[in-house]
Short mmCIF file of C-alpha atoms in Angstrom, two decimals:
data_model
loop_
_atom_site.label_atom_id
_atom_site.label_comp_id
_atom_site.label_asym_id
_atom_site.label_seq_id
_atom_site.Cartn_x
_atom_site.Cartn_y
_atom_site.Cartn_z
CA UNK A 1 -31.97 34.03 -5.64
CA UNK A 2 -30.73 31.57 -8.28
CA UNK A 3 -27.57 33.35 -8.76
CA UNK A 4 -27.02 33.58 -5.01
CA UNK A 5 -27.64 29.80 -4.62
CA UNK A 6 -25.19 29.02 -7.56
CA UNK A 7 -22.53 31.20 -6.01
CA UNK A 8 -23.10 29.58 -2.53
CA UNK A 9 -22.61 26.23 -4.32
CA UNK A 10 -19.48 27.19 -6.07
CA UNK A 11 -18.15 28.54 -3.10
CA UNK A 12 -18.87 25.53 -0.96
CA UNK A 13 -17.08 23.42 -3.59
CA UNK A 14 -14.02 25.65 -3.44
CA UNK A 15 -14.18 25.59 0.39
CA UNK A 16 -14.52 21.96 0.64
CA UNK A 17 -11.32 20.05 1.62
CA UNK A 18 -11.11 16.41 1.25
CA UNK A 19 -10.04 14.36 4.26
CA UNK A 20 -6.43 13.83 3.11
CA UNK A 21 -6.04 17.90 3.18
CA UNK A 22 -7.81 18.59 6.48
CA UNK A 23 -5.04 17.29 8.64
CA UNK A 24 -1.24 17.40 8.66
CA UNK A 25 -0.67 13.61 8.48
CA UNK A 26 -3.15 12.11 5.84
CA UNK A 27 -1.44 8.79 6.22
CA UNK A 28 -1.80 8.22 9.78
CA UNK A 29 -4.26 5.30 10.63
CA UNK A 30 -7.80 6.48 11.81
CA UNK A 31 -8.49 2.94 13.17
CA UNK A 32 -7.29 1.27 16.32
CA UNK A 33 -4.03 -0.56 16.41
CA UNK A 34 -5.86 -3.82 17.23
CA UNK A 35 -8.22 -3.31 14.11
CA UNK A 36 -5.10 -2.69 11.85
CA UNK A 37 -3.38 -5.83 13.17
CA UNK A 38 -6.50 -7.87 12.24
CA UNK A 39 -6.80 -6.21 8.90
CA UNK A 40 -3.12 -6.77 8.28
CA UNK A 41 -3.49 -10.59 9.19
CA UNK A 42 -6.62 -10.73 6.97
CA UNK A 43 -4.74 -9.32 3.99
CA UNK A 44 -1.82 -11.52 4.56
CA UNK A 45 -4.07 -14.81 4.37
CA UNK A 46 -5.72 -13.51 1.36
CA UNK A 47 -2.50 -12.46 -0.38
CA UNK A 48 -0.89 -15.90 0.33
CA UNK A 49 -3.98 -17.72 -1.05
CA UNK A 50 -4.35 -15.60 -4.06
CA UNK A 51 -0.72 -15.86 -5.01
CA UNK A 52 -0.67 -19.60 -4.68
CA UNK A 53 -3.93 -20.13 -6.27
CA UNK A 54 -3.53 -17.82 -9.22
CA UNK A 55 0.05 -18.91 -9.60
CA UNK A 56 -1.02 -22.51 -9.77
CA UNK A 57 -3.66 -21.67 -12.53
CA UNK A 58 -1.02 -19.87 -14.49
CA UNK A 59 1.50 -22.73 -14.10
CA UNK A 60 -0.89 -25.46 -14.98
CA UNK A 61 -2.04 -23.50 -18.05
CA UNK A 62 1.40 -22.97 -19.42
CA UNK A 63 1.98 -26.76 -19.46
CA UNK A 64 -0.71 -26.96 -22.10
CA UNK A 65 -0.56 -23.45 -23.62
CA UNK A 66 -0.83 -24.57 -27.23
CA UNK A 67 -4.14 -26.34 -26.42
CA UNK A 68 -5.82 -23.62 -24.41
CA UNK A 69 -9.29 -22.55 -25.95
CA UNK A 70 -9.97 -18.67 -26.29
CA UNK A 71 -12.14 -18.78 -23.16
CA UNK A 72 -9.28 -20.60 -21.12
CA UNK A 73 -6.97 -17.90 -22.49
CA UNK A 74 -9.06 -15.32 -21.04
CA UNK A 75 -9.09 -17.27 -17.61
CA UNK A 76 -5.46 -17.31 -17.55
CA UNK A 77 -5.43 -13.44 -18.19
CA UNK A 78 -7.69 -13.05 -15.35
CA UNK A 79 -5.40 -15.19 -13.18
CA UNK A 80 -2.55 -12.69 -14.22
CA UNK A 81 -4.51 -9.66 -13.22
CA UNK A 82 -5.36 -11.22 -9.81
CA UNK A 83 -1.71 -12.36 -9.30
CA UNK A 84 -0.73 -8.72 -10.34
CA UNK A 85 -3.04 -7.27 -7.40
CA UNK A 86 -1.55 -9.74 -4.91
CA UNK A 87 2.10 -9.44 -5.64
CA UNK A 88 2.39 -5.68 -6.67
CA UNK A 89 -0.55 -4.13 -4.31
CA UNK A 90 -1.03 -6.38 -1.18
CA UNK A 91 2.37 -6.06 0.36
CA UNK A 92 2.07 -2.22 0.45
CA UNK A 93 -1.20 -2.34 2.31
CA UNK A 94 -0.22 -5.23 4.57
CA UNK A 95 2.98 -3.39 5.75
CA UNK A 96 0.94 -0.40 6.41
CA UNK A 97 -1.78 -2.05 8.45
CA UNK A 98 0.90 -3.56 10.76
CA UNK A 99 2.69 -0.22 10.82
CA UNK A 100 -0.52 1.58 11.88
CA UNK A 101 0.24 4.14 9.13
CA UNK A 102 0.63 4.49 5.48
CA UNK A 103 4.69 4.29 5.28
CA UNK A 104 5.28 4.70 1.59
CA UNK A 105 4.46 8.41 1.17
CA UNK A 106 2.70 10.08 -1.76
CA UNK A 107 4.69 8.39 -4.49
CA UNK A 108 3.86 5.12 -2.98
CA UNK A 109 0.33 6.09 -2.60
CA UNK A 110 0.09 6.99 -6.32
CA UNK A 111 1.75 3.83 -7.34
CA UNK A 112 -0.39 1.56 -5.18
CA UNK A 113 -3.64 3.32 -6.33
CA UNK A 114 -2.58 3.14 -10.02
CA UNK A 115 -1.74 -0.69 -9.68
CA UNK A 116 -5.03 -1.49 -7.92
CA UNK A 117 -7.07 0.39 -10.52
CA UNK A 118 -5.19 -1.00 -13.46
CA UNK A 119 -5.42 -4.74 -12.49
CA UNK A 120 -8.90 -4.21 -11.16
CA UNK A 121 -10.11 -2.62 -14.32
CA UNK A 122 -8.19 -5.34 -16.23
CA UNK A 123 -10.08 -8.04 -14.34
CA UNK A 124 -13.38 -6.56 -15.00
CA UNK A 125 -12.95 -6.00 -18.78
CA UNK A 126 -11.55 -9.61 -19.06
CA UNK A 127 -14.66 -10.89 -17.57
CA UNK A 128 -16.70 -8.64 -19.95
CA UNK A 129 -14.70 -10.21 -22.96
CA UNK A 130 -15.35 -13.59 -21.37
CA UNK A 131 -19.13 -13.06 -21.08
CA UNK A 132 -19.30 -11.92 -24.60
CA UNK A 133 -17.38 -14.99 -25.90
CA UNK A 134 -19.81 -17.21 -23.84
CA UNK A 135 -22.76 -15.32 -25.16
CA UNK A 136 -21.51 -15.83 -28.77
CA UNK A 137 -20.83 -19.49 -28.33
CA UNK A 138 -24.03 -20.36 -26.73
CA UNK A 139 -26.66 -18.14 -28.21
CA UNK A 140 -25.06 -17.49 -31.80
CA UNK A 141 -23.24 -20.48 -33.05
CA UNK A 142 -22.62 -19.10 -36.46
CA UNK A 143 -20.51 -16.31 -34.84
CA UNK A 144 -19.11 -18.40 -32.26
CA UNK A 145 -17.51 -20.94 -34.63
CA UNK A 146 -15.13 -18.36 -36.15
CA UNK A 147 -13.67 -17.12 -32.75
CA UNK A 148 -10.10 -18.46 -32.62
CA UNK A 149 -7.03 -18.17 -30.56
CA UNK A 150 -5.66 -15.35 -32.42
CA UNK A 151 -8.90 -13.40 -31.77
CA UNK A 152 -8.30 -13.92 -28.02
CA UNK A 153 -4.80 -12.58 -28.21
CA UNK A 154 -6.22 -9.46 -29.93
CA UNK A 155 -8.73 -9.12 -27.34
CA UNK A 156 -5.97 -9.37 -24.59
CA UNK A 157 -4.07 -6.41 -26.31
CA UNK A 158 -7.28 -4.43 -26.29
CA UNK A 159 -7.99 -5.00 -22.68
CA UNK A 160 -4.68 -4.11 -21.49
CA UNK A 161 -4.58 -0.88 -23.39
CA UNK A 162 -8.02 -0.04 -22.07
CA UNK A 163 -6.97 -0.68 -18.37
CA UNK A 164 -3.73 1.31 -19.06
CA UNK A 165 -5.45 4.29 -20.62
CA UNK A 166 -8.12 4.57 -17.68
CA UNK A 167 -5.57 3.97 -14.92
CA UNK A 168 -3.26 6.42 -16.38
CA UNK A 169 -5.68 9.19 -17.08
CA UNK A 170 -5.50 10.59 -13.53
CA UNK A 171 -1.69 11.33 -14.00
CA UNK A 172 -2.59 13.67 -17.03
CA UNK A 173 -4.16 16.18 -14.48
CA UNK A 174 -7.60 15.01 -14.76
CA UNK A 175 -7.72 13.13 -11.75
CA UNK A 176 -5.63 11.87 -9.01
CA UNK A 177 -4.84 8.92 -6.42
CA UNK A 178 -5.29 9.75 -2.76
CA UNK A 179 -5.26 7.86 0.57
CA UNK A 180 -8.39 6.17 1.89
CA UNK A 181 -10.33 7.91 4.73
CA UNK A 182 -8.77 5.32 7.17
CA UNK A 183 -5.46 6.20 6.10
CA UNK A 184 -3.55 2.87 5.50
CA UNK A 185 -4.58 2.26 1.79
CA UNK A 186 -4.84 4.40 -1.26
CA UNK A 187 -7.34 4.67 -4.07
CA UNK A 188 -8.74 6.79 -6.93
CA UNK A 189 -9.51 10.33 -5.60
CA UNK A 190 -13.27 9.94 -5.51
CA UNK A 191 -13.42 13.12 -3.59
CA UNK A 192 -12.69 15.23 -6.55
CA UNK A 193 -16.28 15.19 -7.30
CA UNK A 194 -16.98 17.32 -4.20
CA UNK A 195 -14.41 19.96 -5.43
CA UNK A 196 -15.45 21.04 -9.10
CA UNK A 197 -17.55 20.19 -12.03
CA UNK A 198 -14.51 18.65 -13.98
CA UNK A 199 -13.92 16.36 -10.96
CA UNK A 200 -17.55 15.17 -11.19
CA UNK A 201 -17.07 14.71 -15.00
CA UNK A 202 -13.99 12.72 -14.40
CA UNK A 203 -15.68 10.36 -11.77
CA UNK A 204 -18.83 9.88 -13.92
CA UNK A 205 -16.62 8.82 -16.80
CA UNK A 206 -14.67 6.43 -14.56
CA UNK A 207 -18.00 4.98 -13.23
CA UNK A 208 -19.47 4.52 -16.65
CA UNK A 209 -16.59 3.10 -18.68
CA UNK A 210 -14.91 1.08 -15.81
CA UNK A 211 -18.06 -0.14 -13.96
CA UNK A 212 -21.55 0.44 -15.09
CA UNK A 213 -20.91 -0.48 -18.98
CA UNK A 214 -18.94 -3.67 -18.46
CA UNK A 215 -21.18 -4.80 -15.63
CA UNK A 216 -24.24 -4.22 -18.00
CA UNK A 217 -22.62 -6.24 -20.80
CA UNK A 218 -21.90 -9.06 -18.49
CA UNK A 219 -25.45 -9.18 -17.02
CA UNK A 220 -26.87 -9.04 -20.47
CA UNK A 221 -24.71 -11.88 -21.75
CA UNK A 222 -25.47 -14.32 -18.88
CA UNK A 223 -29.13 -13.48 -18.88
CA UNK A 224 -29.34 -14.32 -22.58
CA UNK A 225 -27.20 -17.47 -22.02
CA UNK A 226 -29.71 -18.64 -19.09
CA UNK A 227 -32.63 -18.20 -21.43
CA UNK A 228 -30.84 -20.15 -24.04
CA UNK A 229 -29.48 -22.99 -21.99
CA UNK A 230 -32.78 -25.15 -21.76
CA UNK A 231 -33.71 -25.16 -25.24
CA UNK A 232 -30.12 -25.60 -26.38
CA UNK A 233 -29.91 -28.68 -24.14
CA UNK A 234 -33.02 -30.28 -25.74
CA UNK A 235 -31.39 -29.52 -29.14
CA UNK A 236 -27.99 -31.01 -28.54
CA UNK A 237 -29.55 -34.14 -27.23
CA UNK A 238 -30.37 -35.09 -30.86
CA UNK A 239 -26.79 -34.55 -32.17
CA UNK A 240 -23.93 -37.21 -32.10
CA UNK A 241 -21.55 -37.84 -29.38
CA UNK A 242 -18.82 -35.33 -30.50
CA UNK A 243 -21.12 -32.47 -30.45
CA UNK A 244 -22.65 -33.40 -27.19
CA UNK A 245 -19.14 -33.68 -25.55
CA UNK A 246 -18.23 -30.19 -27.21
CA UNK A 247 -21.46 -28.80 -25.48
CA UNK A 248 -20.66 -30.13 -22.22
CA UNK A 249 -17.20 -28.57 -22.35
CA UNK A 250 -18.56 -25.18 -23.46
CA UNK A 251 -21.36 -25.28 -20.61
CA UNK A 252 -18.42 -25.99 -17.98
CA UNK A 253 -16.44 -23.00 -19.12
CA UNK A 254 -19.72 -20.88 -19.18
CA UNK A 255 -20.28 -22.01 -15.36
CA UNK A 256 -16.87 -21.04 -14.63
CA UNK A 257 -17.28 -17.52 -16.15
CA UNK A 258 -20.46 -16.89 -14.50
CA UNK A 259 -19.23 -17.92 -11.10
CA UNK A 260 -16.20 -15.82 -11.47
CA UNK A 261 -18.05 -12.74 -12.60
CA UNK A 262 -20.66 -13.19 -9.75
CA UNK A 263 -17.76 -13.48 -7.25
CA UNK A 264 -16.00 -10.44 -8.52
CA UNK A 265 -19.10 -8.32 -8.71
CA UNK A 266 -20.16 -9.31 -5.04
CA UNK A 267 -16.68 -8.39 -3.82
CA UNK A 268 -16.58 -5.02 -5.74
CA UNK A 269 -20.14 -3.63 -5.63
CA UNK A 270 -20.07 -2.70 -1.91
CA UNK A 271 -16.89 -0.75 -2.52
CA UNK A 272 -18.33 0.91 -5.63
CA UNK A 273 -21.49 2.09 -3.58
CA UNK A 274 -19.34 3.54 -0.88
CA UNK A 275 -17.12 5.16 -3.34
CA UNK A 276 -20.10 6.71 -5.18
CA UNK A 277 -21.48 7.72 -1.74
CA UNK A 278 -18.12 9.52 -0.99
CA UNK A 279 -18.01 11.31 -4.48
CA UNK A 280 -21.61 12.53 -4.70
CA UNK A 281 -23.06 12.35 -1.13
CA UNK A 282 -22.65 14.82 1.68
CA UNK A 283 -18.79 15.54 2.19
CA UNK A 284 -17.24 13.05 4.56
CA UNK A 285 -20.39 11.51 5.28
CA UNK A 286 -19.13 7.97 5.11
CA UNK A 287 -18.00 6.69 8.68
CA UNK A 288 -14.36 5.72 8.64
CA UNK A 289 -14.98 2.55 10.40
CA UNK A 290 -17.57 1.68 7.74
CA UNK A 291 -15.32 2.49 4.77
CA UNK A 292 -12.76 -0.04 5.69
CA UNK A 293 -15.00 -3.22 5.35
CA UNK A 294 -15.94 -2.76 1.73
CA UNK A 295 -12.20 -2.22 0.99
CA UNK A 296 -11.03 -5.38 2.54
CA UNK A 297 -13.89 -7.28 0.87
CA UNK A 298 -12.95 -5.89 -2.48
CA UNK A 299 -9.17 -6.90 -1.86
CA UNK A 300 -10.37 -10.53 -1.43
CA UNK A 301 -11.69 -10.91 -5.03
CA UNK A 302 -8.38 -12.06 -6.17
CA UNK A 303 -8.69 -15.13 -4.09
CA UNK A 304 -12.14 -16.51 -5.34
CA UNK A 305 -11.32 -17.13 -8.96
CA UNK A 306 -8.73 -20.04 -8.64
CA UNK A 307 -11.01 -21.71 -6.01
CA UNK A 308 -14.00 -21.36 -8.27
CA UNK A 309 -12.01 -22.82 -11.25
CA UNK A 310 -10.62 -25.82 -9.34
CA UNK A 311 -14.12 -26.57 -7.76
CA UNK A 312 -15.86 -26.61 -11.13
CA UNK A 313 -12.88 -28.45 -12.74
CA UNK A 314 -13.01 -31.24 -10.11
CA UNK A 315 -16.75 -31.49 -10.27
CA UNK A 316 -16.65 -31.70 -14.05
CA UNK A 317 -13.88 -34.42 -13.87
CA UNK A 318 -15.72 -36.59 -11.42
CA UNK A 319 -19.19 -36.07 -12.55
CA UNK A 320 -18.64 -35.61 -16.31
CA UNK A 321 -16.00 -38.47 -16.86
CA UNK A 322 -18.51 -41.01 -16.06
CA UNK A 323 -20.92 -39.69 -18.51
CA UNK A 324 -18.25 -39.18 -21.16
CA UNK A 325 -16.95 -42.84 -20.73
CA UNK A 326 -20.75 -43.93 -21.17
CA UNK A 327 -21.08 -42.00 -24.28
CA UNK A 328 -17.84 -43.45 -25.54
CA UNK A 329 -18.90 -46.88 -24.69
CA UNK A 330 -22.15 -46.22 -26.65
CA UNK A 331 -20.42 -44.96 -29.64
CA UNK A 332 -18.03 -47.96 -29.69
CA UNK A 333 -20.71 -50.38 -29.58
CA UNK A 334 -22.22 -48.65 -32.47
CA UNK A 335 -19.18 -48.83 -34.47
CA UNK A 336 -18.71 -52.71 -33.68
CA UNK A 337 -22.23 -53.47 -34.52
#
């Protein structure tokens, strides 16, 4: 009986055809024309705001590039990843939504899938590095003091190599990129897990190294930071003005990093859940109309970061400047006395 069951499972995996092989035209939109137009306008607005916001962050950072701290260098790299998604990827999907079909063929589909995975993985690994930097700076001062600019650039090289490796692995025959079930976008071929054990191993590797492990590091880092903040604030109150000012800046950078990570995970986790459902659930069990919403939400992640960065920056400038001036006045009075 066990042998018959295993034969049945093997045959069902061999017989299973993903959605893009079940019909003659996998790139025809499965949504209504009105829904495609709404999605096209939505992505257009997201793309414009993301391009302007991240471009502004990069431009302003380039004006003070020699003064950027390691955490700020990572923030610039995150803006580069988000700008790459907006400039390289979004025009493909916008044109396709307005055209009511994917118009760039299989080569364009693979390029779009690679670019989205490459920049998305780069963003997540960058935020993982930022969370570790914040963790060392806040919770382990003895380690945080030796983290310099050249360490940040070494980390950037590792991040880009990591993202390049995992985004390019599917082209080596291990995986693939394929159209989404709704037809007007492309992504990693999650449906390989339905076809073979090798496909399941590939998808599980992607999930662990490009989602679960980085997310676990981020959560661990910020939980430890939150537990440390109260005691460190009481300790810093006894130090001089220079150390207090440095602590205020470190906490500002930590708030920016925490909000950026939270925004990214909130945007991408629904898409990850639907992708895992598609990979390991019943074949084609995800409704097409349901699958498009997490995809559009994930594509909006590139817009949040510059908004978060500017809001925290303005709040720090408005609220922190008064406190800094007060501290400076107190220190000048002490010196005059």
